[in-house]
Short mmCIF file of C-alpha atoms in Angstrom, two decimals:
data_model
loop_
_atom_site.label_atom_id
_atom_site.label_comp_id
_atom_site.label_asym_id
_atom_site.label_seq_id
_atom_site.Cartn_x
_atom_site.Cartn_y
_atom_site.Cartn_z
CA UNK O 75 -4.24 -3.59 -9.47
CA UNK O 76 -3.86 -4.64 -13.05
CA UNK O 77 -1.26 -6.82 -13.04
CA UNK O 78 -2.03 -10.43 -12.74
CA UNK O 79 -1.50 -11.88 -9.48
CA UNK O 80 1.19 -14.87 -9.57
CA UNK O 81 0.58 -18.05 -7.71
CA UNK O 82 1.01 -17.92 -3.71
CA UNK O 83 3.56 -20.31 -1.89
CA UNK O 84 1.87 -22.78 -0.52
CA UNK O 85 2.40 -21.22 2.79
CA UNK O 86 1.24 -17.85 1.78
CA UNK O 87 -2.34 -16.52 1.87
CA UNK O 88 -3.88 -16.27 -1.18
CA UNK O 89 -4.71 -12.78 -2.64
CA UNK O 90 -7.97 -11.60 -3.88
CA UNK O 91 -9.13 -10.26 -6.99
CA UNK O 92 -7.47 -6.56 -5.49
CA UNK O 93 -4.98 -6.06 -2.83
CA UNK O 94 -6.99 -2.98 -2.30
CA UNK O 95 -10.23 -5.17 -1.04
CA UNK O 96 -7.94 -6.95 1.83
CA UNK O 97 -9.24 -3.96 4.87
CA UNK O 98 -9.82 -0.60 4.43
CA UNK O 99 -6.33 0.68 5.71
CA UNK O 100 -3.11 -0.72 4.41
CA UNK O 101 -0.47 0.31 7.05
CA UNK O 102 2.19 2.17 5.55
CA UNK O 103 5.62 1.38 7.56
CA UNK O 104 9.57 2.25 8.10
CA UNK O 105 11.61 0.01 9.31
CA UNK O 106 15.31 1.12 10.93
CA UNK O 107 15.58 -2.48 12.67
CA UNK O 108 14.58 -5.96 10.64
CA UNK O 109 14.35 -7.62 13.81
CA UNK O 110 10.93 -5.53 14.62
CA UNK O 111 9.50 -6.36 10.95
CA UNK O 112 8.05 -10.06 12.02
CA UNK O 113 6.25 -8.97 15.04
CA UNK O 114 5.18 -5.86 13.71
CA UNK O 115 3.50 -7.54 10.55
CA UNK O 116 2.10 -10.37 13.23
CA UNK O 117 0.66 -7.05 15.34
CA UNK O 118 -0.74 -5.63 12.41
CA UNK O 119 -2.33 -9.08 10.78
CA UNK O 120 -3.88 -9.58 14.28
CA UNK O 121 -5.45 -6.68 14.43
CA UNK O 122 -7.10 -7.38 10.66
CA UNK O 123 -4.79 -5.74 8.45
CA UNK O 124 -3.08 -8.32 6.61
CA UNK O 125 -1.74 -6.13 3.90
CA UNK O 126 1.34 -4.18 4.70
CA UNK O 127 3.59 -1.72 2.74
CA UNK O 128 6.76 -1.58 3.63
CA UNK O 129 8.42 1.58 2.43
CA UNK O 130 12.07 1.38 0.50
CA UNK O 131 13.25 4.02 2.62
CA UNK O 132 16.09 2.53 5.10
CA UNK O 133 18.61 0.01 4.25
CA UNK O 134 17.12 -2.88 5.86
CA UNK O 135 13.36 -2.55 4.37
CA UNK O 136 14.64 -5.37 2.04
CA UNK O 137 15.47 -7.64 4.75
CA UNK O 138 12.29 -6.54 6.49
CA UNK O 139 9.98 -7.82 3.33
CA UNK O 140 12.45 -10.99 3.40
CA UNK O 141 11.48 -11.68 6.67
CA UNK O 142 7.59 -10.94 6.58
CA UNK O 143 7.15 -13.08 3.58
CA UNK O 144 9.25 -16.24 5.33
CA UNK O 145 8.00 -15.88 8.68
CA UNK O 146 4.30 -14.56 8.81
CA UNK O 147 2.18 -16.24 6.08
CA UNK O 148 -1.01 -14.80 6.60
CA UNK O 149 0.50 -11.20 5.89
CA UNK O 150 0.52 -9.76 2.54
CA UNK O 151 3.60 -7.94 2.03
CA UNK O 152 4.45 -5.28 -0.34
CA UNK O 153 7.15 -3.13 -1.28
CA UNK O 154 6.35 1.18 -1.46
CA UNK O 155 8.06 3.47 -2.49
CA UNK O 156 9.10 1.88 -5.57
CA UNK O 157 11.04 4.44 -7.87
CA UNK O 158 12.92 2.48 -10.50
CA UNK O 159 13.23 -1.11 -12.43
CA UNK O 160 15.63 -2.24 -9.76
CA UNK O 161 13.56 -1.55 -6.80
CA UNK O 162 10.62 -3.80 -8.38
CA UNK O 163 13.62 -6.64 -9.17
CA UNK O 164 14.77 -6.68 -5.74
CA UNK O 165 11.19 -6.27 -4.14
CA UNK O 166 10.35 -9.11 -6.24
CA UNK O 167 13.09 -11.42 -5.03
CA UNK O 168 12.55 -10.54 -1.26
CA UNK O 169 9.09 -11.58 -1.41
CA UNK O 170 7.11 -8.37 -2.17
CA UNK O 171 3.48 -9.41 -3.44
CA UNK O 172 2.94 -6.66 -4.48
CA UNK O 173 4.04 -2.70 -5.95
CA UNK O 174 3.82 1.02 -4.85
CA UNK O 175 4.92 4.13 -6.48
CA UNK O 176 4.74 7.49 -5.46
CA UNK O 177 4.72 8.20 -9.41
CA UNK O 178 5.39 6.69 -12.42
CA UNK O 179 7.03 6.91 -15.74
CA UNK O 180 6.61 4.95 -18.87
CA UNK O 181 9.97 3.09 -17.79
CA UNK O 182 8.34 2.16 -14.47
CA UNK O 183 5.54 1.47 -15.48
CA UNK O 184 6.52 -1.21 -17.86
CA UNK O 185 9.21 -2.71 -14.75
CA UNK O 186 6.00 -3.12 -12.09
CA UNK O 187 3.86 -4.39 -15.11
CA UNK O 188 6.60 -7.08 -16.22
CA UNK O 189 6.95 -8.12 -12.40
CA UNK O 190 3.60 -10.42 -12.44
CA UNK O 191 2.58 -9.11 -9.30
CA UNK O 192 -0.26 -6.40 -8.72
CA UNK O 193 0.92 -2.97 -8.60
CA UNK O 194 -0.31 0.38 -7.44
CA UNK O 195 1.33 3.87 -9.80
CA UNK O 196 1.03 7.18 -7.76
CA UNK O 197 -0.72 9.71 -9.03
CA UNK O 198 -1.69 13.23 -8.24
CA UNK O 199 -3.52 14.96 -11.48
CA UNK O 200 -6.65 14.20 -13.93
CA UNK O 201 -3.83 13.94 -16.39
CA UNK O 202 -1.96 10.82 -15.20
CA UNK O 203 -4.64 9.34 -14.27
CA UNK O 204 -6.30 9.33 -17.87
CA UNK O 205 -2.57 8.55 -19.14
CA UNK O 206 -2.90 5.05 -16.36
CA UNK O 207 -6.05 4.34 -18.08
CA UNK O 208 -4.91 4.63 -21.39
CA UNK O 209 -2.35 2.07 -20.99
CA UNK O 210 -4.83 -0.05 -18.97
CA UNK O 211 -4.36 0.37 -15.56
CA UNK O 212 -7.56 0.72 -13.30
CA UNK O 213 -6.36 1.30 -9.12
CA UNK O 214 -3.79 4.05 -8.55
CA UNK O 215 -2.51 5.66 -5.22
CA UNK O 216 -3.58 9.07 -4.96
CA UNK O 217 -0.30 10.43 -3.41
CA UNK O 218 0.44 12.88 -1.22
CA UNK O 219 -3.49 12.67 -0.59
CA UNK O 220 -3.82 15.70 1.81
CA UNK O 221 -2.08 17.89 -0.05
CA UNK O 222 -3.64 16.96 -3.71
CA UNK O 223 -6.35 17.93 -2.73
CA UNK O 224 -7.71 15.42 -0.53
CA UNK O 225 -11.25 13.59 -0.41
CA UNK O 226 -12.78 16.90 -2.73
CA UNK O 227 -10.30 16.03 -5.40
CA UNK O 228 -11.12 12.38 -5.68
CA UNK O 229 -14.87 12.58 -5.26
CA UNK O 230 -14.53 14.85 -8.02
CA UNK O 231 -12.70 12.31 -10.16
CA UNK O 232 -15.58 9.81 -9.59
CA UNK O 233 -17.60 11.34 -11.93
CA UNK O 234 -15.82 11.39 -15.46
CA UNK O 235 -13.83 8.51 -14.64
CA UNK O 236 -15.40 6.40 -12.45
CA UNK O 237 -12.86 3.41 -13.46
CA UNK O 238 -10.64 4.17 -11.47
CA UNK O 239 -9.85 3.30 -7.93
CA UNK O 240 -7.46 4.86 -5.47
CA UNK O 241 -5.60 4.40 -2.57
CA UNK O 242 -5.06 8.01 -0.83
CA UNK O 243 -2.05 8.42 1.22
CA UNK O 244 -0.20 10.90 2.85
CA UNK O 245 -1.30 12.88 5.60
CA UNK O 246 -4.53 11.03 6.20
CA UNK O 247 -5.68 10.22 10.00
CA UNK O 248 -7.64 8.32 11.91
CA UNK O 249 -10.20 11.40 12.24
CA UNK O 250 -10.17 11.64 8.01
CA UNK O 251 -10.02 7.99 6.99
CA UNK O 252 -14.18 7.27 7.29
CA UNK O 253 -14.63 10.86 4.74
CA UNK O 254 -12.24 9.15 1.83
CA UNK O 255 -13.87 5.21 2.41
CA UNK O 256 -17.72 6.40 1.97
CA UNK O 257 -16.26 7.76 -1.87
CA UNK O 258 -17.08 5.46 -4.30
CA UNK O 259 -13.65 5.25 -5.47
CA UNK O 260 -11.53 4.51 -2.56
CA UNK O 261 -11.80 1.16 -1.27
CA UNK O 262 -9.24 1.54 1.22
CA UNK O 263 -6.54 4.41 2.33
CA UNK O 264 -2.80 4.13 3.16
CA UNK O 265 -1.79 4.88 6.88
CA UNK O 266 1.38 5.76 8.64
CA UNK O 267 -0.41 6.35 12.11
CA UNK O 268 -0.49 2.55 12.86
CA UNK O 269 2.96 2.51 13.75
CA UNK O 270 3.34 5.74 15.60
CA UNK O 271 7.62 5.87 16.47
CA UNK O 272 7.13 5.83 19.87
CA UNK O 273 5.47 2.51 20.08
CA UNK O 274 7.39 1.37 17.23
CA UNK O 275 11.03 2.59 19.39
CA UNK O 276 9.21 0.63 22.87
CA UNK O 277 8.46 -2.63 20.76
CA UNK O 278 4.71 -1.84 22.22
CA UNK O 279 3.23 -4.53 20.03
CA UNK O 280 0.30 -4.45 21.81
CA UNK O 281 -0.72 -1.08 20.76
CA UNK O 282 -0.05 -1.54 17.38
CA UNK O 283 -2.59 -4.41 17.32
CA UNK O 284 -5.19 -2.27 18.79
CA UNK O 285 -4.37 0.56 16.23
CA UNK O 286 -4.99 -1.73 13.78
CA UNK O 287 -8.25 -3.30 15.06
CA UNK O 288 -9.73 0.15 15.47
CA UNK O 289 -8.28 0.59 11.48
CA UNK O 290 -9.72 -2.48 10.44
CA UNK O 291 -13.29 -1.27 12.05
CA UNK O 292 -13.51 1.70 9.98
CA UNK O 293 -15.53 0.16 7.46
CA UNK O 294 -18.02 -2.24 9.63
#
């Protein structure tokens, strides 16, 4: 991510050089309830994913990054689903360490790059991806992954511009997680299976640590 990474609370864990170098699977999560956000990050950090997107997509995912970033220091909270300046302002002020889009725009762009903390633009074509590299940026999310053509498009991106690094999401499983981490490019993929809704509905925090353990193993 190429913005530079602002100083951690002194109760946070510190990042390193990439958010995209924390595990190889950064769980990808909706929250309906804010009460489940603190145990679910705790599940997930205990299984070895410390880096967590949660998705703008409900009305309490605000309050869910609010809570992660008081309550459970060793997780790395960010904010997805980021589509406009005032999503990065209030992602910022909840505690979001750092940015994803699903896209991007000059105006966005410029919003996740003033923010001070790292940042990840979607992307889907050769052609935004040279326009991210243009303007300096290095690690993208390759969104929806699947259906952009999947671990053939990106290996195929690793030869002319072997810059850039991506993290695929959308539509990518357990089964098809270990074909996009051995590509060069992909240090680590986005997943929404770690919080399957059933366990998610049952508060089954159990299996969503072992999910995650078995995520965190993909790359031994």
């Amino acid at each position: 991510m190429t913005s530079p990474t602002p100083s951690p609370a002194p109760s946070s864990s510190p990042l390193p050089p990439s958010v995209l170098d924390l595990a190889p699977v950064i769980p990808v999560v909706v929250v309906e309830d804010a009460g489940d956000a603190v145990p679910l990050a705790r599940a997930l950090v205990a299984g070895g994913l410390p880096a967590i997107e949660v998705t703008l997509r409900t009305p309490v995912a605000l309050d869910a990054i609010r809570a992660i970033a008081a309550q459970v220091p060793e997780a790395v909270v960010g904010a997805g689903t980021v589509i406009s300046p005032e999503h990065v302002t209030q992602s910022v002020e909840a505690g979001a360490r750092f940015l994803v889009s699903p896209g991007w725009t000059d105006v966005l762009l410029e919003a996740m790059r003033a923010s001070g903390v790292p940042f990840l633009p979607g992307v889907s074509t050769t052609s935004e991806v040279v326009a991210l590299l243009e303007r300096g940026v290095r690690e993208m999310k390759f969104f929806p992954a699947e259906a952009a053509g999947g671990t053939a498009y990106l290996k195929s991106l690793a030869g002319p511009l072997p810059q850039a690094r991506f993290c695929p999401t959308g539509g990518i499983r357990p089964a098809s997680a270990p074909e996009y981490l051995a590509l060069p490019n992909v240090p680590c993929v986005g997943g929404t299976w770690l919080v399957p809704e059933d366990a998610l509905a049952a508060r089954d925090w159990g299996r969503i640590e072992k999910l995650a353990r078995d995520a965190a193993a993909l790359r031994g």
